[in-house]
Coordinates of N, CA, C and O in Angstrom, one line a residue:
X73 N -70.3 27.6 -14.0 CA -69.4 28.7 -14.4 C -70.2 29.9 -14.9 O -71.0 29.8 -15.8
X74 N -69.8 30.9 -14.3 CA -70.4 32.0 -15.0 C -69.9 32.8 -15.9 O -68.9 33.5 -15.7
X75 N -70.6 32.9 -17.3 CA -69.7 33.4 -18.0 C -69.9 35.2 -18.2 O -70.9 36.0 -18.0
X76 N -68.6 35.3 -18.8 CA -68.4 37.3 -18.7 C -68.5 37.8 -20.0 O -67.8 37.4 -20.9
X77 N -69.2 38.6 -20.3 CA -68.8 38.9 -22.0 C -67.7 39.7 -22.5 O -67.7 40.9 -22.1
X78 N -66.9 39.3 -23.3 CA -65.8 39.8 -23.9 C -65.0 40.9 -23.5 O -63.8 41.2 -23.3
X79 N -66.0 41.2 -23.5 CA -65.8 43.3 -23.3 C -65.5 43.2 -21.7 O -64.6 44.1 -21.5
X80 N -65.8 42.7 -20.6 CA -65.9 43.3 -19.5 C -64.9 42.1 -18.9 O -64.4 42.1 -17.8
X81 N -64.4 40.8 -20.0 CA -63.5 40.2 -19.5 C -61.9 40.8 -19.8 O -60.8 40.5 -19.2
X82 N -62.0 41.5 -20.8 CA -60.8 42.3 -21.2 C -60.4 43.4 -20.3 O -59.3 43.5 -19.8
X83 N -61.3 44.1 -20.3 CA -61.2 45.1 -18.7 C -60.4 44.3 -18.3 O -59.3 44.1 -18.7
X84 N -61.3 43.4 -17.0 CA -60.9 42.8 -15.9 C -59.2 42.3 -16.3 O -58.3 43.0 -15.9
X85 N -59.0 41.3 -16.9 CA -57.9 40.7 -17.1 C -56.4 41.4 -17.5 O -55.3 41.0 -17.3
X86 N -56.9 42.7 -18.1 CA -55.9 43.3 -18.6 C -55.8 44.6 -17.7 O -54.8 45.4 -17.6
X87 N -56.8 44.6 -17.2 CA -57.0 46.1 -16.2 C -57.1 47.2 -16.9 O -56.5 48.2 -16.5
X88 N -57.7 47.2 -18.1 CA -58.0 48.2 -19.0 C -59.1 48.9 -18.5 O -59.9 48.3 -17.8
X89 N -59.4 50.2 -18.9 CA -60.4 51.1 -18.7 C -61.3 50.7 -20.1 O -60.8 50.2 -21.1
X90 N -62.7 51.1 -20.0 CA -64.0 51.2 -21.1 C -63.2 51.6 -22.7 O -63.0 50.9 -23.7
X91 N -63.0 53.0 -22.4 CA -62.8 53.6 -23.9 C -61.4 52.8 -24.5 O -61.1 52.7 -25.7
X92 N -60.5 52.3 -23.5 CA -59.7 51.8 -24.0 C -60.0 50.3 -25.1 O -59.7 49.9 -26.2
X93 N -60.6 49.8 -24.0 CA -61.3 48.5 -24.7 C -61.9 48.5 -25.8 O -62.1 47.5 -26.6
X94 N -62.4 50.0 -26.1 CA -63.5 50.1 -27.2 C -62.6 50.1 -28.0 O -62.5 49.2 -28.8
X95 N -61.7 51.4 -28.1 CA -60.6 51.8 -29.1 C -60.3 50.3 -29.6 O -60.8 49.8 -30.6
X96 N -59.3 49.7 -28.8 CA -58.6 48.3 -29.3 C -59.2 47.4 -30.1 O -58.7 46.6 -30.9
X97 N -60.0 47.6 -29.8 CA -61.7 46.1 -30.3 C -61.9 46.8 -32.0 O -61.8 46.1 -33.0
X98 N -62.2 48.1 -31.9 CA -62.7 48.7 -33.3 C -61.0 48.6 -34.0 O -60.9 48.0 -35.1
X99 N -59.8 49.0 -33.5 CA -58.6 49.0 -34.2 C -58.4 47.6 -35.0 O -58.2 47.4 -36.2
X100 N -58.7 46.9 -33.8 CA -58.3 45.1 -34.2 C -59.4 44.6 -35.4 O -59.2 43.9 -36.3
X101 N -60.6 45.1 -35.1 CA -61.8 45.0 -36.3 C -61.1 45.7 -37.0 O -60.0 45.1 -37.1
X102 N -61.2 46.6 -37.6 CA -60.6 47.0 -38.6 C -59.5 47.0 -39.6 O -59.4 47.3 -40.8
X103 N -58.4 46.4 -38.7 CA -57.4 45.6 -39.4 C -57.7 44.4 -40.1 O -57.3 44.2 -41.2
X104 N -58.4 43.6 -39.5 CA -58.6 42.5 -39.8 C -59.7 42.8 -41.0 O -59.3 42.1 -42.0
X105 N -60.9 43.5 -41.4 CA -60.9 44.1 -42.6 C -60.3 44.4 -43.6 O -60.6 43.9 -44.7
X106 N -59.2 45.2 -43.4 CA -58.3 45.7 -44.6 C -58.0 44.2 -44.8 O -58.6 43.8 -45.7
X107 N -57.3 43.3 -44.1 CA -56.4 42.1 -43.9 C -57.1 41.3 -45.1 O -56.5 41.0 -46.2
X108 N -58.4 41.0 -44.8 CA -59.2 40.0 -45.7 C -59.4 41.0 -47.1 O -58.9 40.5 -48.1
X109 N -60.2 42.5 -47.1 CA -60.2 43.1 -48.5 C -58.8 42.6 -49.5 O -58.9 42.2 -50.7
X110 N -57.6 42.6 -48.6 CA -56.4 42.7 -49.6 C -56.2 41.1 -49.9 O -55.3 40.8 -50.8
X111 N -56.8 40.3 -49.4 CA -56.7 38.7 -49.9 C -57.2 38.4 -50.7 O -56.8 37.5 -51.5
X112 N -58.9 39.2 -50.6 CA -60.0 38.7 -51.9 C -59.6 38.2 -52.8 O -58.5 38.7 -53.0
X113 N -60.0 37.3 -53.6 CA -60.0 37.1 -55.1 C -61.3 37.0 -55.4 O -62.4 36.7 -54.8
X114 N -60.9 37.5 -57.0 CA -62.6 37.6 -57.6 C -62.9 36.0 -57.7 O -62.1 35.1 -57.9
X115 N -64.7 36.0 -57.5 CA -64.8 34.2 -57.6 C -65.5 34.4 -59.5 O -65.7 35.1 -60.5
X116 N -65.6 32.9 -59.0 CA -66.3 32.8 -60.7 C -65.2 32.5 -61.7 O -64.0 32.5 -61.3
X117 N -65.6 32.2 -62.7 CA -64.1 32.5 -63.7 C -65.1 31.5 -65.2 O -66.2 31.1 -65.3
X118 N -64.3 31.5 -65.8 CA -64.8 30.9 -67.2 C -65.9 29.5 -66.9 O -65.6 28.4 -66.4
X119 N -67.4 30.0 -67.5 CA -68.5 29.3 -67.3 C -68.5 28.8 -65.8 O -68.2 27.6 -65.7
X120 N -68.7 29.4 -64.7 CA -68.8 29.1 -63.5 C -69.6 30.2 -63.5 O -69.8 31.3 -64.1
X121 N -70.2 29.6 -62.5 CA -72.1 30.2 -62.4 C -72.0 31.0 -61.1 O -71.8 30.4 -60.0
X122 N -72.0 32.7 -61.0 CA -72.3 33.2 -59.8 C -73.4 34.0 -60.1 O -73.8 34.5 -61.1
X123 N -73.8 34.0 -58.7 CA -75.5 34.8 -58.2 C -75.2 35.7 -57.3 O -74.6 35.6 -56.2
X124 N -75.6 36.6 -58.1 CA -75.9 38.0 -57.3 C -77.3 38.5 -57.0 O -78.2 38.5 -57.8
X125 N -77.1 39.3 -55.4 CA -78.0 39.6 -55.1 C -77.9 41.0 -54.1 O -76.8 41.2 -53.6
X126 N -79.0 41.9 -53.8 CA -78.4 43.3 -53.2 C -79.7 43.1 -52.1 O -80.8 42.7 -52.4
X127 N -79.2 43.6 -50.1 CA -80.1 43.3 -49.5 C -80.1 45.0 -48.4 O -79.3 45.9 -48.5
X128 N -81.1 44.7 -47.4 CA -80.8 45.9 -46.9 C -80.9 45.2 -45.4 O -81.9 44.7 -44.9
X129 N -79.7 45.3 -44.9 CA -79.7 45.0 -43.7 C -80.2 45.6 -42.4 O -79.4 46.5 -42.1
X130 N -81.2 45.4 -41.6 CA -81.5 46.4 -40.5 C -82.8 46.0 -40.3 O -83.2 45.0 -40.9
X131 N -83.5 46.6 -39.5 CA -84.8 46.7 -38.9 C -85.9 47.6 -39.0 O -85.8 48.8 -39.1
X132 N -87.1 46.9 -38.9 CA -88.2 48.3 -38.8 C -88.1 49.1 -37.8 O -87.6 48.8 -36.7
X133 N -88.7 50.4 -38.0 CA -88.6 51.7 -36.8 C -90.5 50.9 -35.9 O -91.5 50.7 -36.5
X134 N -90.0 50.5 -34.1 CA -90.6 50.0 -33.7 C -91.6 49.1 -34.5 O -92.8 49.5 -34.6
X135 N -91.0 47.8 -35.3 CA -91.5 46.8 -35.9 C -92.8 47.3 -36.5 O -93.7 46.6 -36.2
X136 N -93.1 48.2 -37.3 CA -94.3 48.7 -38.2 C -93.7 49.4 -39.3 O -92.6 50.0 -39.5
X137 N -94.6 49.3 -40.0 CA -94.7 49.8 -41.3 C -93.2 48.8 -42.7 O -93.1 47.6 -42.8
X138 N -92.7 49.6 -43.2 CA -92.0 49.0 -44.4 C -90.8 49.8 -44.4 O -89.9 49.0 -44.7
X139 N -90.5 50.7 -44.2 CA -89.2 51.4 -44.3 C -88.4 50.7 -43.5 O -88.9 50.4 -42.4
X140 N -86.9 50.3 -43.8 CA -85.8 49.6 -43.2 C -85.0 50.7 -42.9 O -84.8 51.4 -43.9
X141 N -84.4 51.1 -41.8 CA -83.3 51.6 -41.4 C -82.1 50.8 -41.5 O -82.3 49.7 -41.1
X142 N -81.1 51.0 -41.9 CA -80.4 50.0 -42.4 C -78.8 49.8 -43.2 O -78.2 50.6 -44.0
X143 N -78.6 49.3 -43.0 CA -77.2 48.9 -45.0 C -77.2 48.6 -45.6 O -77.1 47.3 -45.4
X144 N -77.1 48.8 -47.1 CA -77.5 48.5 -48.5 C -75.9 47.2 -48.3 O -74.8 47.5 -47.8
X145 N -76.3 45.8 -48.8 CA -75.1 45.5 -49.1 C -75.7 44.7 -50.4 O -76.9 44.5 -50.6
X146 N -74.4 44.2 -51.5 CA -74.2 43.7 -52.3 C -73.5 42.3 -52.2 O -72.4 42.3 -51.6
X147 N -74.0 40.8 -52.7 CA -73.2 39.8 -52.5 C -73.2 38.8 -53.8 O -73.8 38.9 -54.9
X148 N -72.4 38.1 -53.4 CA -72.5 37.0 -54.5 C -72.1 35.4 -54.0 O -71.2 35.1 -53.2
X149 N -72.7 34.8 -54.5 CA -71.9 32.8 -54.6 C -71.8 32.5 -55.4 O -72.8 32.7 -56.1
X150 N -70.6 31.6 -56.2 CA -70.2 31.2 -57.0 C -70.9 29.4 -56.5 O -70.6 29.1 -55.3
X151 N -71.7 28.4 -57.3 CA -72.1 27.7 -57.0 C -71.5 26.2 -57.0 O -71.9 25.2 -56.5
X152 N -70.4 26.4 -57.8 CA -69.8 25.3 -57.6 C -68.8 24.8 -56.5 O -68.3 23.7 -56.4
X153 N -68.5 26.3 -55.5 CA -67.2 26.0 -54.7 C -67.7 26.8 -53.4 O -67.0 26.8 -52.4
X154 N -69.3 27.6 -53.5 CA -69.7 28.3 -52.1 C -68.9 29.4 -52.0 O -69.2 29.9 -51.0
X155 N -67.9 30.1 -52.7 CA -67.1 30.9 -52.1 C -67.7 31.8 -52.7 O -68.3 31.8 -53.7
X156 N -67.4 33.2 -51.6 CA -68.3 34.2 -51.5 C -68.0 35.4 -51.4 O -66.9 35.5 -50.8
X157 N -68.8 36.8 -51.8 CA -68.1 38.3 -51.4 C -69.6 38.8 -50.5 O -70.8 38.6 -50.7
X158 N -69.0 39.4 -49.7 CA -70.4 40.4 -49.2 C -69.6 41.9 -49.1 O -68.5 42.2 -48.7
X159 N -70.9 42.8 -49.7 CA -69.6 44.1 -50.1 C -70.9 45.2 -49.0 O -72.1 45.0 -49.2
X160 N -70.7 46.1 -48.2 CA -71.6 47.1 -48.0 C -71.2 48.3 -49.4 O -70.2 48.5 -50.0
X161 N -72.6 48.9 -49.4 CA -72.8 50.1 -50.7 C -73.6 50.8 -49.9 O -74.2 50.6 -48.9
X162 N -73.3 52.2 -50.9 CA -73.7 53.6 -50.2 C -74.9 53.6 -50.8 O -75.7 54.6 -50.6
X163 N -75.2 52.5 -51.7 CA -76.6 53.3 -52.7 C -77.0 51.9 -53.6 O -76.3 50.9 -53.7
X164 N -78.0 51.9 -54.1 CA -77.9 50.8 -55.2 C -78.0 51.2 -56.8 O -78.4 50.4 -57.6
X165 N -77.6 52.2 -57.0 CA -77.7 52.4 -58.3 C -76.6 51.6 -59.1 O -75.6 51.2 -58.6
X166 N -77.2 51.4 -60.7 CA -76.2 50.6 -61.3 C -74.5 51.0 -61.6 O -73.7 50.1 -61.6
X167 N -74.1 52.1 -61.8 CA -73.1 52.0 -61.7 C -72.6 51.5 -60.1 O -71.9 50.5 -60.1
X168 N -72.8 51.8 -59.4 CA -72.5 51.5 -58.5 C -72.3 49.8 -58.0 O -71.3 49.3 -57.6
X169 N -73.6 49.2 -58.3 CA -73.4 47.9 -58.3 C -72.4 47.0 -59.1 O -71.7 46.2 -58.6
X170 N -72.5 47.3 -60.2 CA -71.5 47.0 -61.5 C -70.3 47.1 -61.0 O -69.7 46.1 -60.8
X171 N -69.7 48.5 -60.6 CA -68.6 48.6 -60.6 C -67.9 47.7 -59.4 O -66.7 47.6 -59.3
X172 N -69.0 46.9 -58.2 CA -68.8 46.2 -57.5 C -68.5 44.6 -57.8 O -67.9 43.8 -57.1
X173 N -68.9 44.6 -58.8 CA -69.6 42.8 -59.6 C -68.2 42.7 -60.6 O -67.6 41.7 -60.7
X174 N -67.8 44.0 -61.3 CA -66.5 44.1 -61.6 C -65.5 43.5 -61.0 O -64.8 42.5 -61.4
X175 N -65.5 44.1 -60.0 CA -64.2 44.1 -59.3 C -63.9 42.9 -58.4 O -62.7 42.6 -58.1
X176 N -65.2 42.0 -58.1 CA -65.3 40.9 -56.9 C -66.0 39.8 -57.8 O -66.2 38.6 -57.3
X177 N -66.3 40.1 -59.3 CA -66.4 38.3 -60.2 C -65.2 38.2 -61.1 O -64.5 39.2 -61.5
X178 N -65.1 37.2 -61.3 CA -64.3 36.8 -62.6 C -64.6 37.0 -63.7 O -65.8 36.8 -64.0
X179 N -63.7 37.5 -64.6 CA -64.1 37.7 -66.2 C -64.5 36.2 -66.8 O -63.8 35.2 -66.5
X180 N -65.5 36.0 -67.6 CA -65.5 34.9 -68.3 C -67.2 34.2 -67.6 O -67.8 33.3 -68.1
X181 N -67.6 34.8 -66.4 CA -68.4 34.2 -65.1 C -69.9 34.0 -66.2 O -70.1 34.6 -67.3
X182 N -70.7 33.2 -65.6 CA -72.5 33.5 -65.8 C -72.8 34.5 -64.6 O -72.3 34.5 -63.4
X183 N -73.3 34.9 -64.9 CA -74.4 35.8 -63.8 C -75.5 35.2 -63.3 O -76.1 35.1 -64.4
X184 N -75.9 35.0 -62.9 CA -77.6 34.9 -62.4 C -77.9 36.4 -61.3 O -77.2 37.1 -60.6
X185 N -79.2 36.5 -61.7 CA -79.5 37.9 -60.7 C -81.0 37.3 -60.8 O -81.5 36.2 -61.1
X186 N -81.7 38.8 -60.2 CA -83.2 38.8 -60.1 C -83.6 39.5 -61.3 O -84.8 40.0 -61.3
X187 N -83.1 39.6 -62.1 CA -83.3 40.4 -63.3 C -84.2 42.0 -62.8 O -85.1 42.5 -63.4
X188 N -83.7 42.5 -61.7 CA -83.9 43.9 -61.2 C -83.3 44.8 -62.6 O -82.3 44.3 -63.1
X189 N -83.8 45.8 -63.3 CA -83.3 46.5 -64.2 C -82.1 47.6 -63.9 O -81.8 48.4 -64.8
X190 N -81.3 47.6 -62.4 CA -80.0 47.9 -62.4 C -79.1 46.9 -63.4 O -78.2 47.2 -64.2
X191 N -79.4 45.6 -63.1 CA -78.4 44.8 -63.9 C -78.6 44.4 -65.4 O -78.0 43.5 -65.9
X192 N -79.8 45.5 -66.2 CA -79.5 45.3 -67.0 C -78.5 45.6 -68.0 O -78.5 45.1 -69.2
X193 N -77.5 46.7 -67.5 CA -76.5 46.9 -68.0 C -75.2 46.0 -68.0 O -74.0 46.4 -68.2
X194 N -75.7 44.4 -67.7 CA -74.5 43.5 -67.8 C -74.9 42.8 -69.4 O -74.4 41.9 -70.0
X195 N -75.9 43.4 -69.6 CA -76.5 42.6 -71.0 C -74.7 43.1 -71.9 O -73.8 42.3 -72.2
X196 N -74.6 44.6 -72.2 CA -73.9 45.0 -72.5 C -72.2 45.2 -72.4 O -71.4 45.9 -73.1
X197 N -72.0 44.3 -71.2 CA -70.8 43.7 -71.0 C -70.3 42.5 -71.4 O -70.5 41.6 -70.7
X198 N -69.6 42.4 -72.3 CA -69.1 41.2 -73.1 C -68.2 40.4 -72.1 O -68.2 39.1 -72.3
X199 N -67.7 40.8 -71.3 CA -67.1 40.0 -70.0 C -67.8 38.7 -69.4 O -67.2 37.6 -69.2
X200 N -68.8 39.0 -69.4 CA -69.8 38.5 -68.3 C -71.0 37.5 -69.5 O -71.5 38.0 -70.6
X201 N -71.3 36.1 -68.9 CA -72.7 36.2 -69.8 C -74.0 36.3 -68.7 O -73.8 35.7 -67.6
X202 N -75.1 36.9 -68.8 CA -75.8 37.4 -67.9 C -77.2 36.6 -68.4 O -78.3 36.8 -67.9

């Protein structure tokens, strides 16, 4: 059996044109985004251990040198149940991270991090023990 990839079996079957396919594919992505953002719940919660960590998704420019072209994202696991956030960010500065770690842990949580000095401004949040 030969197989078709997604995109070019949707054409065929539906008799859709290119840009149409594309439009529908990014619509249907996108919904399905908002769909899960509005389900989230924060993980963690009173003495439950989450780890955070911030990565840069992407590749080297023709495999040399160290600069990543890329996406800053932010995540976390809560260790006792695996459940998880992965957030993209515009930047990594601390407010910025915080106000992410806010919004996607539980009050009452441990932290673990890499002890990067963006987070050391969770020393100062009584929420959290860090």
């Amino acid at each position: 059996m030969i197989r078709v990839p997604r995109h070019q079996f949707i054409m065929s079957e539906l008799q859709l044109n290119n840009n149409t396919v594309v439009d529908w594919t990014n619509f249907c992505r996108e919904l399905l985004h908002q769909w899960i953002l509005k389900r989230q719940k924060p993980i963690g919660g009173n003495g439950k251990i989450v780890e955070i960590d911030e990565a840069k998704i992407g590749k080297r420019k023709y495999n040399t040198g160290r600069i990543i072209r890329g996406q800053w994202i932010i995540g976390g696991i809560e260790r006792s149940t695996t459940n998880i956030f992965i957030i993209p960010v515009p930047d990594r500065r601390s407010e910025t991270l915080l106000s992410i770690i806010r919004e996607h842990v539980a009050l009452g949580s441990i932290i673990h991090t890499d002890k990067w000095r963006v987070y050391d401004n969770l020393d100062n949040d009584t929420n959290y023990t860090y």
